[in-house]
Short mmCIF file of C-alpha atoms and ligand atoms in Angstrom, two decimals:
data_model
loop_
_atom_site.label_atom_id
_atom_site.label_comp_id
_atom_site.label_asym_id
_atom_site.label_seq_id
_atom_site.Cartn_x
_atom_site.Cartn_y
_atom_site.Cartn_z
CA MET A 696 -172.16 148.64 6.56
CA ASN A 697 -170.22 151.51 5.18
CA TYR A 698 -167.16 152.65 6.79
CA ILE A 699 -168.37 155.98 8.34
CA ASP A 700 -171.51 153.91 9.88
CA TRP A 701 -169.27 151.29 11.09
CA LEU A 702 -167.17 153.84 13.16
CA SER A 703 -170.26 155.78 14.29
CA ARG A 704 -171.58 152.61 15.65
CA LYS A 705 -168.68 152.75 17.88
CA ASP A 706 -169.05 156.42 18.65
CA LEU A 707 -166.01 157.28 16.60
CA GLU A 708 -165.69 160.01 13.87
CA TYR A 709 -163.04 162.19 12.16
CA ARG A 710 -163.58 165.88 12.44
CA ASP A 711 -161.13 168.07 10.29
CA GLY A 712 -158.68 165.01 10.32
CA GLY A 713 -158.85 164.48 14.07
CA LEU A 714 -160.38 161.34 15.60
CA TYR A 715 -163.12 161.90 18.08
CA PHE A 716 -164.30 159.22 20.48
CA ALA A 717 -167.65 159.90 22.21
CA ASN A 718 -167.36 163.50 21.23
CA LEU A 719 -164.03 163.94 22.67
CA ASN A 720 -160.82 164.73 20.74
CA THR A 721 -158.53 161.72 21.12
CA LEU A 722 -155.30 163.76 20.80
CA GLY A 723 -156.41 165.98 23.59
CA ILE A 724 -156.78 163.01 25.85
CA ALA A 725 -153.49 161.53 24.62
CA GLU A 726 -151.69 164.66 25.59
CA LYS A 727 -153.22 164.78 29.15
CA PHE A 728 -152.58 161.08 29.99
CA ARG A 729 -149.84 158.52 29.87
CA THR A 730 -150.25 155.99 27.00
CA PRO A 731 -151.22 153.42 26.55
CA ILE A 732 -154.42 153.96 28.14
CA TYR A 733 -157.93 152.36 27.91
CA ILE A 734 -160.89 154.62 27.34
CA ILE A 735 -164.35 153.32 27.93
CA ASN A 736 -167.41 155.08 26.54
CA GLU A 737 -170.40 154.67 29.06
CA LYS A 738 -172.91 155.57 26.48
CA THR A 739 -172.06 152.51 24.39
CA ILE A 740 -172.39 150.11 27.48
CA ARG A 741 -175.92 151.40 28.12
CA LYS A 742 -176.94 151.36 24.54
CA ARG A 743 -175.86 147.84 23.73
CA TYR A 744 -177.47 146.69 27.07
CA ARG A 745 -180.75 148.22 26.23
CA GLU A 746 -180.67 146.82 22.64
CA LEU A 747 -180.52 143.55 24.08
CA LYS A 748 -183.11 144.12 26.79
CA ASP A 749 -185.38 145.57 24.34
CA THR A 750 -185.01 142.52 22.09
CA LEU A 751 -185.74 140.04 24.88
CA ASN A 752 -188.75 141.99 26.14
CA SER A 753 -190.15 142.17 22.69
CA GLY A 754 -190.42 138.17 22.72
CA TYR A 755 -190.55 137.03 26.17
CA LYS A 756 -191.20 139.37 29.13
CA LYS A 757 -189.74 137.16 31.85
CA ASN A 758 -186.23 137.61 30.96
CA LYS A 759 -182.97 138.51 32.72
CA ILE A 760 -179.64 139.64 31.23
CA TYR A 761 -176.50 138.50 33.20
CA PHE A 762 -173.62 140.57 32.09
CA ALA A 763 -170.48 138.26 31.71
CA VAL A 764 -168.15 139.80 34.16
CA LYS A 765 -164.92 138.18 32.71
CA SER A 766 -165.11 140.34 29.69
CA ASN A 767 -164.86 143.49 31.77
CA THR A 768 -164.56 143.64 35.55
CA ASN A 769 -164.02 147.27 36.11
CA LEU A 770 -166.09 148.48 39.14
CA SER A 771 -167.45 151.49 37.24
CA ILE A 772 -168.69 149.34 34.53
CA LEU A 773 -170.35 147.00 36.97
CA LYS A 774 -172.01 150.00 38.60
CA ILE A 775 -173.20 151.35 35.07
CA LEU A 776 -174.82 147.97 34.59
CA VAL A 777 -176.33 147.85 38.01
CA SER A 778 -177.98 151.29 37.15
CA GLU A 779 -179.39 149.53 34.18
CA ARG A 780 -180.71 146.59 36.38
CA SER A 781 -178.56 144.06 34.76
CA ASN A 782 -177.68 140.80 36.59
CA PHE A 783 -174.14 139.27 36.50
CA ASP A 784 -172.52 135.98 35.33
CA CYS A 785 -169.29 135.12 37.11
CA SER A 786 -166.73 132.48 36.45
CA SER A 787 -164.70 132.77 39.58
CA THR A 788 -165.01 133.81 43.18
CA GLY A 789 -162.82 136.75 42.35
CA GLU A 790 -165.43 137.98 39.92
CA ILE A 791 -168.20 137.42 42.57
CA HIS A 792 -165.98 139.53 45.15
CA ALA A 793 -165.73 142.23 42.65
CA CYS A 794 -169.51 142.09 42.06
CA LEU A 795 -170.34 142.13 45.76
CA SER A 796 -167.87 144.89 46.28
CA SER A 797 -169.81 146.94 43.79
CA GLY A 798 -172.92 146.44 45.93
CA ILE A 799 -174.57 143.83 43.57
CA SER A 800 -176.81 141.79 45.76
CA PRO A 801 -176.20 137.98 45.63
CA GLU A 802 -179.54 137.05 44.04
CA ARG A 803 -178.29 138.92 41.07
CA ILE A 804 -175.39 136.66 40.45
CA ILE A 805 -174.94 133.24 38.79
CA TYR A 806 -171.73 131.50 39.36
CA THR A 807 -170.92 129.39 36.18
CA GLY A 808 -167.31 128.23 37.20
CA ASN A 809 -165.57 125.21 36.05
CA MET A 810 -163.22 122.61 37.89
CA PHE A 811 -164.74 124.14 41.20
CA THR A 812 -162.82 123.67 44.50
CA ASN A 813 -164.47 123.13 47.88
CA ASN A 814 -163.14 126.57 48.68
CA ASP A 815 -165.25 127.96 45.61
CA PHE A 816 -168.26 126.04 46.71
CA LYS A 817 -167.99 127.34 50.48
CA PHE A 818 -167.77 130.94 49.27
CA ALA A 819 -170.92 130.53 47.08
CA ILE A 820 -172.79 128.78 49.95
CA ASP A 821 -171.69 131.50 52.53
CA ASN A 822 -172.65 134.23 50.15
CA ASP A 823 -175.95 132.71 48.79
CA ILE A 824 -174.84 132.54 45.18
CA LEU A 825 -176.60 130.39 42.76
CA THR A 826 -174.06 127.89 41.21
CA ASN A 827 -174.18 126.24 37.83
CA LEU A 828 -172.31 122.92 37.97
CA ASP A 829 -170.55 121.02 35.20
CA SER A 830 -169.94 117.70 36.64
CA TYR A 831 -171.59 114.86 38.71
CA SER A 832 -168.67 114.83 41.24
CA GLN A 833 -169.30 118.47 41.91
CA LEU A 834 -172.78 117.83 42.84
CA ILE A 835 -171.89 115.28 45.44
CA ARG A 836 -169.29 117.65 46.95
CA LEU A 837 -171.63 120.72 46.94
CA ALA A 838 -174.46 118.75 48.54
CA ASN A 839 -171.91 117.67 51.32
CA LEU A 840 -170.92 121.13 51.96
CA TYR A 841 -174.63 122.22 52.08
CA GLU A 842 -174.95 119.57 54.83
CA LYS A 843 -172.08 120.67 56.89
CA ASN A 844 -173.22 124.28 56.57
CA GLY A 845 -176.79 123.59 57.46
CA LYS A 846 -178.16 126.01 54.73
CA ASP A 847 -181.06 125.28 52.79
CA LYS A 848 -180.43 123.55 49.37
CA ARG A 849 -182.51 126.11 47.57
CA ILE A 850 -181.70 126.25 43.85
CA LEU A 851 -179.17 124.52 41.51
CA SER A 852 -178.41 124.48 37.79
CA PHE A 853 -176.28 122.36 35.46
CA ARG A 854 -174.39 123.42 32.41
CA PHE A 855 -175.48 121.35 29.41
CA ASN A 856 -172.85 120.64 26.67
CA PRO A 857 -174.99 120.28 23.46
CA GLU A 858 -171.98 119.05 21.52
CA PHE A 859 -172.74 121.58 18.82
CA GLY A 860 -170.50 124.71 19.33
CA ALA A 861 -169.40 127.84 17.65
CA GLY A 862 -166.93 130.75 18.18
CA HIS A 863 -164.34 133.13 16.40
CA HIS A 864 -161.51 130.62 17.38
CA PRO A 865 -161.20 126.96 18.41
CA HIS A 866 -160.19 128.22 21.87
CA THR A 867 -163.47 129.88 22.26
CA ILE A 868 -165.73 127.03 21.15
CA THR A 869 -167.15 125.58 24.35
CA ALA A 870 -169.39 122.65 23.27
CA GLY A 871 -168.40 119.13 22.05
CA LYS A 872 -167.20 115.89 23.24
CA GLU A 873 -163.50 116.94 23.41
CA ILE A 874 -164.28 120.10 25.41
CA LYS A 875 -163.84 120.32 29.20
CA PHE A 876 -167.17 122.28 29.72
CA GLY A 877 -170.65 121.06 30.72
CA ILE A 878 -172.49 117.75 31.04
CA LEU A 879 -173.23 115.67 27.90
CA GLU A 880 -176.61 114.43 26.95
CA ASN A 881 -176.21 111.08 28.46
CA GLN A 882 -175.54 112.13 31.99
CA MET A 883 -178.16 114.80 32.21
CA ILE A 884 -181.08 112.68 33.76
CA LYS A 885 -178.69 111.31 36.26
CA VAL A 886 -177.38 114.69 37.58
CA TYR A 887 -180.86 116.15 37.89
CA SER A 888 -182.32 113.20 39.36
CA LYS A 889 -179.46 112.96 41.99
CA ALA A 890 -179.70 116.58 42.61
CA ARG A 891 -183.34 116.09 43.58
CA ASP A 892 -182.65 112.98 45.67
CA LEU A 893 -180.02 115.11 47.59
CA GLY A 894 -182.57 117.70 48.42
CA PHE A 895 -182.24 120.46 45.94
CA LYS A 896 -185.65 121.93 45.38
CA LYS A 897 -185.44 124.17 42.53
CA PHE A 898 -183.73 123.96 39.17
CA GLY A 899 -182.46 125.92 36.35
CA ILE A 900 -180.55 124.82 33.21
CA HIS A 901 -177.76 126.42 31.14
CA GLN A 902 -175.76 126.14 28.09
CA HIS A 903 -172.99 128.41 26.57
CA ILE A 904 -171.83 127.13 23.22
CA GLY A 905 -168.83 129.54 22.56
CA SER A 906 -167.92 133.18 22.11
CA GLY A 907 -167.62 135.65 19.31
CA ILE A 908 -170.39 134.37 17.26
CA ILE A 909 -171.42 136.69 14.42
CA ASN A 910 -173.77 134.50 12.41
CA ALA A 911 -176.94 134.03 14.55
CA LYS A 912 -177.72 130.81 12.73
CA ASP A 913 -174.87 129.08 14.64
CA TYR A 914 -177.21 129.07 17.46
CA GLU A 915 -179.76 126.98 15.65
CA LYS A 916 -178.53 123.47 16.23
CA PRO A 917 -177.25 123.83 19.77
CA ILE A 918 -180.62 125.34 20.87
CA GLU A 919 -182.66 122.68 19.22
CA LYS A 920 -180.67 120.13 21.21
CA PHE A 921 -180.95 122.31 24.37
CA ILE A 922 -184.85 122.44 24.05
CA THR A 923 -184.98 118.58 23.39
CA ILE A 924 -182.96 117.89 26.73
CA ILE A 925 -185.06 120.36 28.64
CA GLU A 926 -188.25 118.57 27.56
CA LYS A 927 -186.74 115.27 28.28
CA LEU A 928 -185.96 116.34 31.81
CA SER A 929 -189.48 117.59 32.25
CA SER A 930 -191.20 114.55 30.79
CA GLN A 931 -188.95 112.07 32.56
CA LEU A 932 -188.28 113.61 35.93
CA GLY A 933 -191.24 116.09 36.09
CA ILE A 934 -188.75 119.02 36.66
CA GLN A 935 -190.12 122.45 36.43
CA PHE A 936 -187.48 124.98 35.58
CA GLU A 937 -187.04 128.45 37.30
CA PHE A 938 -184.83 129.53 34.42
CA VAL A 939 -183.49 128.48 31.15
CA ASP A 940 -180.07 130.19 30.39
CA PHE A 941 -178.99 130.43 26.83
CA GLY A 942 -175.46 131.68 27.67
CA GLY A 943 -173.60 134.45 25.87
CA GLY A 944 -171.38 134.61 22.79
CA LEU A 945 -172.93 137.28 20.90
CA GLY A 946 -170.32 138.62 18.57
CA ILE A 947 -169.49 142.17 17.26
CA PRO A 948 -168.12 143.53 14.14
CA TYR A 949 -164.51 143.83 14.58
CA ARG A 950 -163.81 144.33 11.00
CA PRO A 951 -165.26 147.15 8.89
CA GLU A 952 -166.57 144.82 6.23
CA GLN A 953 -168.42 142.83 8.97
CA ASP A 954 -172.19 143.28 9.70
CA PRO A 955 -173.45 143.36 13.22
CA LEU A 956 -174.99 140.16 14.66
CA ASP A 957 -178.61 140.18 13.44
CA LEU A 958 -180.66 140.52 16.70
CA ASN A 959 -183.88 139.65 14.83
CA ILE A 960 -182.53 136.17 13.71
CA TYR A 961 -180.82 135.62 17.14
CA SER A 962 -184.19 136.21 18.94
CA GLU A 963 -186.21 134.19 16.71
CA ILE A 964 -183.89 131.26 17.18
CA VAL A 965 -183.84 131.80 20.96
CA PHE A 966 -187.52 132.42 21.36
CA THR A 967 -189.35 130.19 18.88
CA ARG A 968 -188.77 126.75 20.36
CA PHE A 969 -188.46 128.00 23.78
CA LYS A 970 -191.91 129.67 23.82
CA GLU A 971 -193.40 126.62 22.23
CA ILE A 972 -192.37 124.24 25.26
CA VAL A 973 -193.26 126.96 27.76
CA GLU A 974 -196.69 127.19 26.18
CA LYS A 975 -197.31 123.55 26.33
CA GLY A 976 -197.14 124.00 30.14
CA GLU A 977 -194.71 121.05 30.77
CA ILE A 978 -191.53 122.83 31.86
CA GLY A 979 -192.95 125.46 34.37
CA GLU A 980 -192.81 129.17 33.74
CA PRO A 981 -189.05 129.72 33.59
CA PHE A 982 -187.24 133.02 33.24
CA LEU A 983 -185.22 133.28 30.06
CA PHE A 984 -181.53 134.25 30.83
CA ILE A 985 -178.67 135.32 28.43
CA GLU A 986 -175.08 135.92 29.56
CA PRO A 987 -173.54 138.36 26.89
CA GLY A 988 -170.22 139.74 27.76
CA ARG A 989 -168.57 140.92 24.64
CA TYR A 990 -171.65 142.40 23.02
CA ILE A 991 -172.25 144.86 25.89
CA SER A 992 -168.63 145.71 26.51
CA ALA A 993 -166.35 145.31 23.43
CA GLU A 994 -167.42 148.39 21.37
CA SER A 995 -167.27 150.74 24.42
CA SER A 996 -163.63 151.00 24.46
CA ILE A 997 -160.47 152.05 22.66
CA ILE A 998 -156.81 151.87 23.57
CA LEU A 999 -154.85 154.91 22.90
CA THR A 1000 -151.22 154.28 22.07
CA GLN A 1001 -148.21 156.10 20.84
CA ILE A 1002 -145.76 155.12 18.19
CA ASN A 1003 -142.31 155.17 19.53
CA THR A 1004 -140.42 153.56 16.53
CA ILE A 1005 -140.98 153.55 12.70
CA LYS A 1006 -138.57 150.97 11.38
CA ASP A 1007 -137.98 150.08 7.66
CA ASN A 1008 -135.75 147.00 7.63
CA GLY A 1009 -135.45 147.11 3.92
CA TYR A 1010 -138.15 144.49 3.53
CA LYS A 1011 -141.09 145.85 5.48
CA LEU A 1012 -142.26 148.69 7.64
CA PHE A 1013 -142.89 148.32 11.31
CA ALA A 1014 -144.71 150.83 13.57
CA GLY A 1015 -143.66 150.13 17.03
CA LEU A 1016 -146.20 151.15 19.77
CA ASP A 1017 -146.17 151.45 23.58
CA ALA A 1018 -149.14 149.08 23.74
CA GLY A 1019 -148.42 145.30 23.08
CA PHE A 1020 -149.87 141.84 23.87
CA ASN A 1021 -149.31 142.69 27.57
CA THR A 1022 -152.03 145.38 26.86
CA LEU A 1023 -154.24 143.47 24.40
CA ILE A 1024 -153.46 139.78 24.04
CA ARG A 1025 -156.37 138.74 21.70
CA PRO A 1026 -154.37 139.18 18.31
CA THR A 1027 -151.56 137.23 19.74
CA MET A 1028 -153.61 134.60 21.38
CA TYR A 1029 -156.39 134.00 18.77
CA GLY A 1030 -155.06 135.94 15.70
CA SER A 1031 -158.11 138.29 16.43
CA TYR A 1032 -158.46 141.45 14.22
CA HIS A 1033 -158.72 144.70 15.95
CA HIS A 1034 -159.00 147.67 13.84
CA ILE A 1035 -156.27 150.28 14.30
CA ILE A 1036 -156.60 153.97 13.12
CA ASN A 1037 -154.62 157.18 13.30
CA CYS A 1038 -155.82 159.81 15.79
CA ASN A 1039 -154.95 162.48 13.43
CA GLU A 1040 -155.04 162.05 9.70
CA LYS A 1041 -154.68 165.67 8.76
CA HIS A 1042 -152.36 166.38 5.89
CA LYS A 1043 -151.62 162.60 5.56
CA LYS A 1044 -152.11 161.64 1.90
CA LYS A 1045 -149.67 158.68 1.43
CA ILE A 1046 -150.87 155.14 2.29
CA LEU A 1047 -148.32 152.71 3.40
CA LYS A 1048 -148.32 149.13 4.83
CA TYR A 1049 -147.32 148.44 8.23
CA ASP A 1050 -146.87 145.67 10.77
CA ILE A 1051 -148.08 147.22 14.01
CA VAL A 1052 -146.10 145.74 16.68
CA GLY A 1053 -145.71 146.18 20.43
CA PRO A 1054 -142.74 146.58 22.80
CA ILE A 1055 -142.73 143.03 24.23
CA CYS A 1056 -139.69 140.77 23.69
CA GLU A 1057 -141.39 138.31 21.65
CA SER A 1058 -141.99 138.12 17.86
CA GLY A 1059 -145.53 137.30 18.40
CA ASP A 1060 -146.05 140.80 19.74
CA VAL A 1061 -147.91 141.92 16.59
CA LEU A 1062 -151.30 143.85 17.09
CA GLY A 1063 -151.95 144.17 13.56
CA LYS A 1064 -150.45 142.62 10.18
CA ASP A 1065 -149.99 144.32 6.93
CA ARG A 1066 -152.26 147.24 7.81
CA GLU A 1067 -152.62 149.99 5.29
CA LEU A 1068 -152.57 153.36 7.02
CA PRO A 1069 -151.95 157.00 6.21
CA GLU A 1070 -148.29 157.51 6.71
CA LEU A 1071 -147.24 157.16 10.36
CA ASN A 1072 -144.59 159.03 12.14
CA GLU A 1073 -142.78 158.48 15.61
CA GLY A 1074 -144.76 160.35 18.17
CA ASP A 1075 -148.16 159.87 16.37
CA TYR A 1076 -151.04 158.48 18.33
CA LEU A 1077 -153.17 155.49 17.27
CA ALA A 1078 -156.47 154.10 18.60
CA ILE A 1079 -156.98 150.27 18.81
CA LEU A 1080 -160.75 149.55 18.50
CA ASP A 1081 -163.16 147.24 20.35
CA ALA A 1082 -160.81 146.77 23.56
CA GLY A 1083 -163.84 146.69 25.98
CA ALA A 1084 -164.24 142.94 26.16
CA TYR A 1085 -161.33 140.68 27.13
CA GLY A 1086 -158.91 143.49 26.86
CA TYR A 1087 -157.93 144.88 30.31
CA THR A 1088 -159.27 141.58 31.92
CA MET A 1089 -156.54 139.47 29.83
CA SER A 1090 -153.88 142.03 30.30
CA SER A 1091 -150.74 141.14 32.14
CA PRO A 1092 -147.49 142.76 33.56
CA TYR A 1093 -145.32 140.59 31.25
CA ASN A 1094 -141.80 142.07 30.77
CA SER A 1095 -142.45 143.97 34.08
CA ARG A 1096 -144.42 146.49 32.14
CA PRO A 1097 -147.12 147.91 34.59
CA ARG A 1098 -150.67 147.64 33.27
CA PRO A 1099 -152.27 150.86 31.95
CA ALA A 1100 -154.93 153.23 33.50
CA GLU A 1101 -158.52 153.20 32.62
CA LEU A 1102 -160.71 156.29 31.72
CA LEU A 1103 -164.32 156.49 31.42
CA ILE A 1104 -166.37 158.97 29.37
CA ASN A 1105 -169.64 160.05 30.52
CA ASP A 1106 -171.42 162.83 28.78
CA GLY A 1107 -168.34 164.65 27.67
CA ASN A 1108 -166.52 164.22 30.83
CA LEU A 1109 -163.34 162.16 31.53
CA TYR A 1110 -162.95 160.21 34.72
CA LYS A 1111 -159.87 158.09 35.66
CA ILE A 1112 -161.50 155.00 36.90
CA ARG A 1113 -158.23 152.84 37.35
CA ASN A 1114 -154.69 154.17 38.05
CA GLU A 1115 -151.78 152.81 36.15
CA GLU A 1116 -149.84 150.22 37.97
CA THR A 1117 -146.41 151.35 39.33
CA PHE A 1118 -143.17 149.41 39.31
CA ASP A 1119 -143.80 148.90 43.10
CA ASP A 1120 -146.96 147.39 42.35
CA LEU A 1121 -145.10 144.82 40.46
CA ILE A 1122 -142.96 143.74 43.23
CA ARG A 1123 -145.13 144.41 46.17
CA ASN A 1124 -146.19 140.88 46.95
CA GLN A 1125 -142.76 139.32 46.83
CA THR A 1126 -140.78 138.34 49.67
CA VAL A 1127 -137.14 137.43 49.80
CA PRO A 1128 -135.97 134.70 52.29
CA ASP A 1129 -133.65 135.99 55.01
CA TYR A 1130 -130.64 134.15 53.70
CA LEU A 1131 -130.78 135.95 50.29
CA LYS A 1132 -131.06 139.45 51.96
N1 LLP B 2128 -171.30 132.61 29.70
C1 LLP B 2128 -170.18 131.59 29.91
C2 LLP B 2128 -170.48 130.47 30.82
C3 LLP B 2128 -168.97 131.93 29.29
O1 LLP B 2128 -167.85 130.99 29.47
C4 LLP B 2128 -168.65 133.07 28.58
C5 LLP B 2128 -167.47 133.28 28.00
C6 LLP B 2128 -169.79 134.04 28.47
C7 LLP B 2128 -171.00 133.85 29.02
C8 LLP B 2128 -169.47 135.38 27.72
O2 LLP B 2128 -169.16 135.19 26.40
P1 LLP B 2128 -169.27 136.41 25.33
O3 LLP B 2128 -170.85 137.08 25.27
O4 LLP B 2128 -168.51 137.47 25.93
O5 LLP B 2128 -168.86 135.98 24.14
N2 LLP B 2128 -161.31 135.71 25.62
C9 LLP B 2128 -162.07 135.19 24.68
C10 LLP B 2128 -163.39 134.90 25.03
C11 LLP B 2128 -163.48 133.79 26.04
C12 LLP B 2128 -164.91 133.62 26.64
C13 LLP B 2128 -165.02 132.76 27.54
N3 LLP B 2128 -166.36 132.59 28.10
C14 LLP B 2128 -161.88 136.39 23.70
O6 LLP B 2128 -161.10 137.26 23.92
O7 LLP B 2128 -162.47 136.33 22.55
#
């Protein structure tokens, strides 16, 4: 993909040296609002959702997309996806609360937690949320709580760990014997037959192999194993599945030289074997679910940030920003690459190499290493790309720096969809014992 096309995929372009995002001049935005600031482009969210929906529809009509809320929990994003008729994958009761607060009905939520507490289960039972378990002991506790509550044990799902994982970093690979997630092959028969004995009537099955997968072929082996276990559960226990959930993990091109995930290859891998076993008539007529987070939200968002300090230490050049790993932790946590570009390239001819660093009191606060950029000056604005997934949701108030605001662009209009935190927000929940007052 050439650079201009790569930028335009993210709705970015330079006009007369100025960077435009979703048709708006980023410099104009930077002058109106306090930086750093997250800016989300509604159009990209809808576009990516529809791309995936069309892909699924073209192969298997009975499908549902569950947006992985952990990638972006902003209520306006949830509302946009509600209007697209999306469903929602939640990893915690807090995420479920955000969904319910956005008017999302419980039957559109799947709760794939891990290390569930009894309070998590009570919350799920009280709110009629479909739960996706990942241990035998959780099943016993959940069934007990259903008994106590007197509610019908309607439907249940288990997360399978296929032992073949993939992801952009070891921390984001979620399959394998050493990994805490899911149930290994040798316990799958046991958990489903016990669930049936305990009175659960309908079943789904789930796997999620990891996150940030850009090569669709990485799905091949785990899906083959997934299909084998589904067939085994059907043939040995006679289970008919209400849904088969293939998880998320679909990656995006963070680097200009990367090509996007090939949705044709992805869908062929997902559909081929799945349709074969459905057509055999052995596993029922399940819905096909997927749970993408990053694919839908990542490219929708940039962080606008201002350079406060240019420092030449005689050895290398640093460009110091008002955004740091408190704003975007992915580079520090996973060594992730986020492309960083000038908001204004006019009259800038000289290309220099910089480490782009934040204001956090740690040497690891580096957002981009050895980046070649048209000469930077103090006061200039930069855009950090692809910040819409695991950006704000993983931000923190470390060093007592309040979290930034979020803006939404819809059809050329800007909406402030989250205020910046204040100093008072940071100390609001603390209480000082009387003897210290
Ligand atoms: N479903 C389950 C059960 C998951 O655990 C996840 C992500 C997803 C779906 C969505 O994955 P996605 O389509 O967004 O890749 N903080 C890391 C990513 C961790 C993802 C954890 N689980 C990052 O910034 O790359």
